[in-house]
Short mmCIF file of C-alpha atoms and ligand atoms in Angstrom, two decimals:
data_model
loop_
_atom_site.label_atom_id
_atom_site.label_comp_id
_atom_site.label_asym_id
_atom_site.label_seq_id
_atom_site.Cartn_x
_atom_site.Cartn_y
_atom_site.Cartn_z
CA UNK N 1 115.90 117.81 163.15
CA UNK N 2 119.57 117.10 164.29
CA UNK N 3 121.11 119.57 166.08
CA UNK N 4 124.61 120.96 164.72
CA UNK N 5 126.67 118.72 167.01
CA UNK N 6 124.68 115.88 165.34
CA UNK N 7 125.26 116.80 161.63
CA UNK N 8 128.61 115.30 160.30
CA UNK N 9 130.95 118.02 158.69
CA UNK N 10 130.80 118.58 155.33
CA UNK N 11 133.31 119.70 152.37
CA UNK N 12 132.22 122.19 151.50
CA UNK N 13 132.47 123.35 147.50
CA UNK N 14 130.61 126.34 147.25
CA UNK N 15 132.09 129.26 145.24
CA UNK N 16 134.67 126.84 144.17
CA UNK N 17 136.36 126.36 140.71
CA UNK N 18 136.86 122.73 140.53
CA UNK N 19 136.45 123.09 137.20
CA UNK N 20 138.50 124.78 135.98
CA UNK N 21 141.14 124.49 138.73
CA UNK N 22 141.14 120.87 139.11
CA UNK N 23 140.09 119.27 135.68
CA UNK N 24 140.29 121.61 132.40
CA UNK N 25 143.52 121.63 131.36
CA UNK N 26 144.75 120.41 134.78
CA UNK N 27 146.57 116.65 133.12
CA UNK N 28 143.62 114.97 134.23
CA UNK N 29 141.75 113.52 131.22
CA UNK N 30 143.24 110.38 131.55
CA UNK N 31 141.55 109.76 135.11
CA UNK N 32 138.40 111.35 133.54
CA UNK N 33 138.67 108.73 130.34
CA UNK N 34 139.38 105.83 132.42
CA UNK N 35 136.21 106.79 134.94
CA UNK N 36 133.92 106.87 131.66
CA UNK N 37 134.76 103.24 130.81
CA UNK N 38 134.31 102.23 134.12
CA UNK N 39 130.85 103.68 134.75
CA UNK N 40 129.89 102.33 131.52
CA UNK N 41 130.30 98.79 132.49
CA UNK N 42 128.53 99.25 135.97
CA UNK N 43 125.65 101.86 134.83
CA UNK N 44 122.30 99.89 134.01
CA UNK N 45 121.51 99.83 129.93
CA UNK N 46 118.70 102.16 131.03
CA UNK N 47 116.24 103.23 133.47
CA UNK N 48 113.34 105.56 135.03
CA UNK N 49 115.05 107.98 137.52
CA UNK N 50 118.52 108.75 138.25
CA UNK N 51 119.89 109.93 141.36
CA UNK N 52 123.73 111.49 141.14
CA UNK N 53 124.55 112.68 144.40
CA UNK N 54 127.54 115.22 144.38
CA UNK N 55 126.76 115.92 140.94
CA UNK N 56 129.45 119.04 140.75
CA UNK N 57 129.76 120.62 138.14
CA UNK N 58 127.70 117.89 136.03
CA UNK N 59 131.41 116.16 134.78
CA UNK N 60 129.48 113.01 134.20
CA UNK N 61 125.77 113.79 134.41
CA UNK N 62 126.28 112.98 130.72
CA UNK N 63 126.97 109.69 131.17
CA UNK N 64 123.15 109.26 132.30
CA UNK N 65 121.64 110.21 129.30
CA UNK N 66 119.74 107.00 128.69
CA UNK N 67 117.35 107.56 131.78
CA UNK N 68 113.93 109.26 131.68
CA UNK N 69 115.35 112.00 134.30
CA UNK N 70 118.20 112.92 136.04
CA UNK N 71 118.54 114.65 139.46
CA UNK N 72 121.69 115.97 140.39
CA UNK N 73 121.68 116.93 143.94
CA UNK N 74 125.18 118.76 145.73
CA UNK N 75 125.58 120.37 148.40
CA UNK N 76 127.00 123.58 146.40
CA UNK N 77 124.51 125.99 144.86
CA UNK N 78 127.08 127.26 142.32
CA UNK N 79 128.39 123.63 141.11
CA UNK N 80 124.86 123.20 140.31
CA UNK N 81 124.52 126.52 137.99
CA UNK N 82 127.67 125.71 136.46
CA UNK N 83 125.66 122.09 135.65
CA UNK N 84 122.15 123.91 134.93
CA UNK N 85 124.27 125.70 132.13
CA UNK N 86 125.50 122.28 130.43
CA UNK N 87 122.18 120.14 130.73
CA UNK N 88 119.43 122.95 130.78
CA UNK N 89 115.87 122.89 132.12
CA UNK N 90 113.79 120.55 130.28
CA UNK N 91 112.96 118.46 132.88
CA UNK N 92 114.96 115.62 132.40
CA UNK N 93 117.16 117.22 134.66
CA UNK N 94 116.57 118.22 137.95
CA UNK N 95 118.75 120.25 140.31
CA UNK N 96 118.95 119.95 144.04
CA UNK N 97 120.98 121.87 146.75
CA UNK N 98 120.79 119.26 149.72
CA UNK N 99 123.32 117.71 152.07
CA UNK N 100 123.63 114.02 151.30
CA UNK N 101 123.01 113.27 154.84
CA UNK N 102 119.58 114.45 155.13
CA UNK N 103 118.08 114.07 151.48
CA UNK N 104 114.64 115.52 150.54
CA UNK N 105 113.35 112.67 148.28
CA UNK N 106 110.14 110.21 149.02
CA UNK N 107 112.01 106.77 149.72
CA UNK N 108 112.03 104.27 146.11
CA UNK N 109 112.00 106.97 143.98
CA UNK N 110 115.24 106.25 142.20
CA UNK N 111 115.88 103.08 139.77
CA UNK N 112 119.10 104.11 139.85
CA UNK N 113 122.14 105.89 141.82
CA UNK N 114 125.70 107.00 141.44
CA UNK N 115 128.35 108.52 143.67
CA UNK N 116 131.42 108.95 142.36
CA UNK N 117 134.52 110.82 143.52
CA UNK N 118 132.41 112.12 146.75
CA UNK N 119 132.30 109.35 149.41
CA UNK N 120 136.04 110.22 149.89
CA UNK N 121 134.50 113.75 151.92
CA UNK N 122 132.21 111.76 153.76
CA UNK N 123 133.05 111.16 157.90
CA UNK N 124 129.58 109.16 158.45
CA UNK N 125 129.31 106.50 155.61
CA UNK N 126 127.30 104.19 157.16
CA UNK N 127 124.39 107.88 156.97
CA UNK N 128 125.62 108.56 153.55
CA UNK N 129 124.58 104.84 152.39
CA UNK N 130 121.70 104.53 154.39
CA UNK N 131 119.88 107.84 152.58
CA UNK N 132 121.16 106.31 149.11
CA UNK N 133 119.30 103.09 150.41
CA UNK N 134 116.13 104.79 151.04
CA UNK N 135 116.05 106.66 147.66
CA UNK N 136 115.96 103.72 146.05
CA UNK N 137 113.93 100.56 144.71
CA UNK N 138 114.60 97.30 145.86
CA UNK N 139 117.03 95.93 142.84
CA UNK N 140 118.04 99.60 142.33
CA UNK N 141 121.78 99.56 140.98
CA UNK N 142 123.88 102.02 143.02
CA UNK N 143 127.17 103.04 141.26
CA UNK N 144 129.88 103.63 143.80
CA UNK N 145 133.04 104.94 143.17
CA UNK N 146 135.54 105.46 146.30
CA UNK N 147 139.25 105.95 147.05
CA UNK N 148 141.36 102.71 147.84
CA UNK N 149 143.19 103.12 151.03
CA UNK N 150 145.14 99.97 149.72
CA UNK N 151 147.21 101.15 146.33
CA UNK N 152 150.23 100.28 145.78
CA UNK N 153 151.42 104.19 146.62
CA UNK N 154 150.70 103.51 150.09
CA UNK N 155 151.57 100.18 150.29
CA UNK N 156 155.05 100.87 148.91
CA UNK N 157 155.14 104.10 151.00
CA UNK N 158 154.39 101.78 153.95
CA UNK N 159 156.76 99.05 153.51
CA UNK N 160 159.83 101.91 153.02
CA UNK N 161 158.53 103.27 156.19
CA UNK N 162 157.05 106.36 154.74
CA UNK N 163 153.67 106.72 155.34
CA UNK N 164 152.42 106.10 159.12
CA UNK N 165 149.15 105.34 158.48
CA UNK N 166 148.70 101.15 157.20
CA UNK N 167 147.15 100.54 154.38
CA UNK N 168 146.30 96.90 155.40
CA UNK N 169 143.85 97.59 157.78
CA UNK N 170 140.07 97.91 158.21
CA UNK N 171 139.24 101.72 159.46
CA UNK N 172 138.61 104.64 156.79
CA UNK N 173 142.04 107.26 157.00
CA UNK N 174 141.60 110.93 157.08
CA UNK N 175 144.74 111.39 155.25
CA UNK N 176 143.98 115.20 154.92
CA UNK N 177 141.37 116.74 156.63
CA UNK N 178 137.47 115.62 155.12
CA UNK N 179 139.38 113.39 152.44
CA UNK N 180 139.56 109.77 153.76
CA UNK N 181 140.61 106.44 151.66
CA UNK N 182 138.96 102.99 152.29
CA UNK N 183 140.00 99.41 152.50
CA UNK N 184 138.04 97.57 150.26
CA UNK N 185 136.95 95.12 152.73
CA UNK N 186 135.52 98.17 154.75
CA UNK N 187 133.76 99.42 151.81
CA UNK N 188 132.10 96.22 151.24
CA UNK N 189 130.91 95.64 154.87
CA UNK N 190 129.66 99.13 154.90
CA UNK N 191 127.14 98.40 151.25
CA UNK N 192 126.29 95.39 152.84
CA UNK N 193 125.40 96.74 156.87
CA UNK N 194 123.53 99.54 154.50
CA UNK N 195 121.24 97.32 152.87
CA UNK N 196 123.33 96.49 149.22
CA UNK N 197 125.20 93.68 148.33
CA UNK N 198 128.16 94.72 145.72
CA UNK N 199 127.81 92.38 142.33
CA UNK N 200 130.62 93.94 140.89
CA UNK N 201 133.86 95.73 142.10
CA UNK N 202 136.58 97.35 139.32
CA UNK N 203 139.80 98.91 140.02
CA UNK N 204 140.41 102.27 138.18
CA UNK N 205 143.41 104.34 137.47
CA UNK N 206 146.05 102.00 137.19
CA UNK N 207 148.18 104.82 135.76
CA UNK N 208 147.53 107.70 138.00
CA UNK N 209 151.39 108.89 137.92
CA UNK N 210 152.79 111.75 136.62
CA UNK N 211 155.79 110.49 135.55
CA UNK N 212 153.70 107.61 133.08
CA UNK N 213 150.86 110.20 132.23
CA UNK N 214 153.44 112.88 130.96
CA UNK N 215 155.28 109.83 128.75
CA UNK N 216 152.70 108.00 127.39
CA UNK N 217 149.42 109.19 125.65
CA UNK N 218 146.16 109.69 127.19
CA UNK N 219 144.55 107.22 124.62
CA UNK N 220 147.41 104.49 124.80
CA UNK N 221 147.17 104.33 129.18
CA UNK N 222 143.15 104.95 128.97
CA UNK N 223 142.95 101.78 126.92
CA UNK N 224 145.23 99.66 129.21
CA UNK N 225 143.59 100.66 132.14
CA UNK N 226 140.03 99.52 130.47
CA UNK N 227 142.00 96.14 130.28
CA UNK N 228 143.74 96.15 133.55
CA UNK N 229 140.37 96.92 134.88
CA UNK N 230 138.94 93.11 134.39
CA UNK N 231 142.11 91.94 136.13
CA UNK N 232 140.34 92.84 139.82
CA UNK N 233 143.77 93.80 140.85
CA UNK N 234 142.68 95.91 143.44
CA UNK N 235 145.45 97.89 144.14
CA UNK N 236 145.05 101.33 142.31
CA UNK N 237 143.58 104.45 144.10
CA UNK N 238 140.07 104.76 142.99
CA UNK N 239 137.69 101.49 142.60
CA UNK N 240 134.17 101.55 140.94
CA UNK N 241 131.54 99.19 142.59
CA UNK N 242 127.99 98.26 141.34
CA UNK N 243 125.58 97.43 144.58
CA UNK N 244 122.00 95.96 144.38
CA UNK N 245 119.33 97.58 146.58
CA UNK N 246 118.33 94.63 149.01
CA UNK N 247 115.36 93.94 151.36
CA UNK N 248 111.80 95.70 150.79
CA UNK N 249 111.39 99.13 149.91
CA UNK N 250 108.58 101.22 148.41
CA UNK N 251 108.41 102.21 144.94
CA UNK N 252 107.16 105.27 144.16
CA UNK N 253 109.10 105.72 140.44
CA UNK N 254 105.96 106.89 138.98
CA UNK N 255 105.04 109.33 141.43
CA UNK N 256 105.94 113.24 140.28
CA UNK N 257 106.65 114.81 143.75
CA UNK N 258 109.87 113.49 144.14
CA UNK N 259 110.19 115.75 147.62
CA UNK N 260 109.63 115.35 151.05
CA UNK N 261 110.86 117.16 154.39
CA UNK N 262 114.30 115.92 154.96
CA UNK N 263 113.36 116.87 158.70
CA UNK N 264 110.42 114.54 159.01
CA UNK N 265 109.59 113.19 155.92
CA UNK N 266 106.42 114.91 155.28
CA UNK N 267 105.01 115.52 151.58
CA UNK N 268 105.55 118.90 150.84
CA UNK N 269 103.11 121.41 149.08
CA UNK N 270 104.36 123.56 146.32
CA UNK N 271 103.11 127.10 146.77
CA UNK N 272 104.80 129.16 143.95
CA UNK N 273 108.80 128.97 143.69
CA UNK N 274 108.55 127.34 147.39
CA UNK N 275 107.92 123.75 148.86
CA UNK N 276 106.02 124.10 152.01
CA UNK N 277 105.22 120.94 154.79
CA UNK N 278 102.32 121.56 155.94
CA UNK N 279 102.55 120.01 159.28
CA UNK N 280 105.57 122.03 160.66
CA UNK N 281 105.18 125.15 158.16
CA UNK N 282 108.99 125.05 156.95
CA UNK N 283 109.98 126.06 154.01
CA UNK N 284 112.10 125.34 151.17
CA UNK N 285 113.33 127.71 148.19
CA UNK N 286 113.60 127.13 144.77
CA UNK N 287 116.03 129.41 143.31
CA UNK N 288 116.93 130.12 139.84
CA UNK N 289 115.51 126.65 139.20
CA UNK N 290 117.45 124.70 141.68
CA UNK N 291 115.70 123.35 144.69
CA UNK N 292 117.47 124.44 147.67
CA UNK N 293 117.54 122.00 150.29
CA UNK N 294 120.71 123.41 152.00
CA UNK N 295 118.31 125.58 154.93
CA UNK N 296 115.02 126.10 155.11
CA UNK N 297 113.44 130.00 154.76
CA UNK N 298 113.27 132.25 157.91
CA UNK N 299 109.70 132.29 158.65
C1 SAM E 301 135.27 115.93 144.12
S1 SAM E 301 133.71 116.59 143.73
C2 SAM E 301 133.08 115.37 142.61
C3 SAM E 301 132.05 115.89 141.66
C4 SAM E 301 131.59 114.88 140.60
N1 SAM E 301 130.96 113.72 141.18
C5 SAM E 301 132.75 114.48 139.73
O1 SAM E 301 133.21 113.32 139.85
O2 SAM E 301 133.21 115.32 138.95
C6 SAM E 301 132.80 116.28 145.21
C7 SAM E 301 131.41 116.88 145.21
O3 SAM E 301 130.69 116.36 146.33
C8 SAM E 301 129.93 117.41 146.91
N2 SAM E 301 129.67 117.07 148.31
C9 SAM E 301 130.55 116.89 149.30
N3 SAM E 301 129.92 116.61 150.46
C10 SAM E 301 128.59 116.63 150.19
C11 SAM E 301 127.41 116.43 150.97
N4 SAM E 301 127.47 116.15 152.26
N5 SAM E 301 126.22 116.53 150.36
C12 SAM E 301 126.13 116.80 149.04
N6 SAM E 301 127.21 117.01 148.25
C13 SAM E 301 128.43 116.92 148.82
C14 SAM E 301 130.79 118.64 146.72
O4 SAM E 301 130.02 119.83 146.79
C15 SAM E 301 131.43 118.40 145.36
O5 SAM E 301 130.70 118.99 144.32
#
C-alpha cells in the first residue's frame, strides 16, 4: 500500500456543485455540444464493458448507452449519487468511489474506456494511464480527452509577452494549482510509454470565447466546430484522442467480479454490503449502492 507521501494529490470534488455551478445554465452548452460530436466519432459502435473514469456527475455517461454495462468510477461519493439519480440501478450501471490511481478492477475487464475533462487534475499521468492500461483488453479503445497546452490563447498570450509559461514546449503546466495543460506531443509519448498507440487525435472547441459564444448561436458554432474538427488544426484548448490497448493483456470481460484489492490485487469476497480480501482481511463498503473504494473500513 503506498504510503501518503507516495499517493499523488488529488482534486478533490466532493460536496461540490459542478453541476449546477459550472454547467446548467453556466454558457457552456456549446463546449458540452461540441464534446458530444467528438466522442461520437472516437467511441466504438458498441461493446461489452465500459469504464468512465471521473464519471462526475454522469454529464456523458449517456453517451455509452450502446454497451452491455457501464461503470462510472470518481473519486467523489456525491458526484456519483447525483449520477445514480440519472442512470439508476439496473445493473447496467455500476458506481465506484475509487482514486484513479489505485483502481479496484481485475486487469482486461474493460472493452472500452473514456476520460474526458479529468486528466487535466492529474500530477502523475504516466500512473493514471498505466491503471487505464491494465483495465483493459488488448485492442481496447481508450477515449481521451485532455487540455492543449498549445491553443492559440496561449500562444498569442505568449508571443505579446503575456503569459510566462511557453506553450511550445514538452512538460505538462500547472497553470493553477491541480489543473495542468499538455503539449500534444507530450500527450502522445505518454499513451504510447503507457502501453497505447493513439489512431486518432481531434481538436475540440474551436470557439471557446465569450465574445463569439455570446454572438453567434450555440447550434451555428457547434456545427462549425464538428467541421473544423477534421481539419487536425490542433490549436484549440481541449483535444479528443482515441488510443488502442497494445501488447498482451488478460481478458476477463466475461467474468462478473469485476473487483479486486487495489492494495494487492487480491479477489475479493462479498460478504453482505462489503467486499472483503481474504488474505489481508481489509475491507471495502458499499454504500447506498456505490462501491466505495476511497478507504477501506476500520477493522
Ligand atoms: C471536471 S470533472 C469532469 C467530469 C466528467 N468527466 C465531465 O466531463 O463532465 C473532473 C472529475 O474527475 C474526478 N477526479 C479527479 N481526480 C480524480 C482521481 N484521482 N480519481 C478519480 N476521480 C477523479 C473529480 O471528482 C471530478 O468529478
Amino acid at each position: 500500500m503506498p504510503t501518503p507521501d507516495d499517493r499523488p494529490r488529488i482534486c478533490d470534488y466532493e460536496g461540490s456543485q459542478y453541476r449546477t455551478e459550472f454547467w446548467e445554465g453556466k454558457g457552456r452548452d456549446y463546449e458540452d455540444r461540441v464534446e458530444r460530436i467528438a466522442l461520437r466519432k472516437l467511441l466504438p459502435e458498441k461493446g461489452k464493458r465500459l469504464l468512465e473514469i471521473g464519471a462526475g456527475f454522469g454529464r456523458l455517461t449517456g453517451e455509452y448507452e450502446a454497451f452491455d454495462q457501464v461503470v462510472l468510477v470518481d473519486y467523489s461519493f456525491s458526484q456519483l449519487r447525483y449520477a445514480q439519480e440519472m442512470y439508476g440501478t439496473s445493473g447496467k450501471y455500476i458506481y465506484v468511489a475509487a482514486d484513479a490511481y489505485h483502481l479496484p478492477f481485475r486487469p482486461g475487464t474493460f472493452d472500452a474506456a473514456t476520460m474526458i475533462r479529468v486528466i487535466h487534475h492529474m500530477s502523475d499521468v504516466p500512473r493514471a494511464l498505466g491503471q487505464v492500461r491494465k483495465a483493459l483488453v488488448t485492442n481496447g479503445v481508450f477515449v481521451l480527452e485532455y487540455a492543449n497546452k498549445r491553443h492559440a490563447k496561449a500562444l498569442i498570450r505568449y508571443a505579446m509577452g503575456k503569459q510566462e509559461w511557453n506553450p511550445h514546449t514538452l512538460e505538462p503546466v500547472e497553470f493553477v494549482e491541480l489543473n495542468f495543460d499538455y503539449h500534444p506531443v507530450y500527450m502522445r509519448g505518454a499513451l504510447q510509454n503507457a502501453g497505447f498507440q493513439m489512431k486518432r487525435s481531434i481538436p475540440v472547441s474551436f470557439f471557446r470565447i465569450d465574445a463569439i459564444k455570446s454572438r453567434v448561436s450555440t447550434d451555428v458554432l457547434a456545427n462549425l466546430d464538428g467541421l473544423l474538427q477534421m481539419t487536425g488544426l490542433h490549436y484549440t484548448p481541449s483535444v479528443f484522442t482515441r488510443n488502442v490497448a497494445t501488447g498482451v493483456s488478460s481478458n476477463n470481460l466475461t467474468t462478473e467480479n469485476l473487483f479486486v484489492s487495489p492494495e494487492n490485487g487480491d479477489e475479493l469476497v462479498r460478504e453482505g454490503d462489503v467486499l472483503r480480501c481474504p488474505r489481508t482481511g481489509t475491507r471495502w463498503a458499499i454504500r447506498e449502492g456505490i462501491y466505495d473504494f476511497k478507504a477501506p473500513l476500520d477493522e
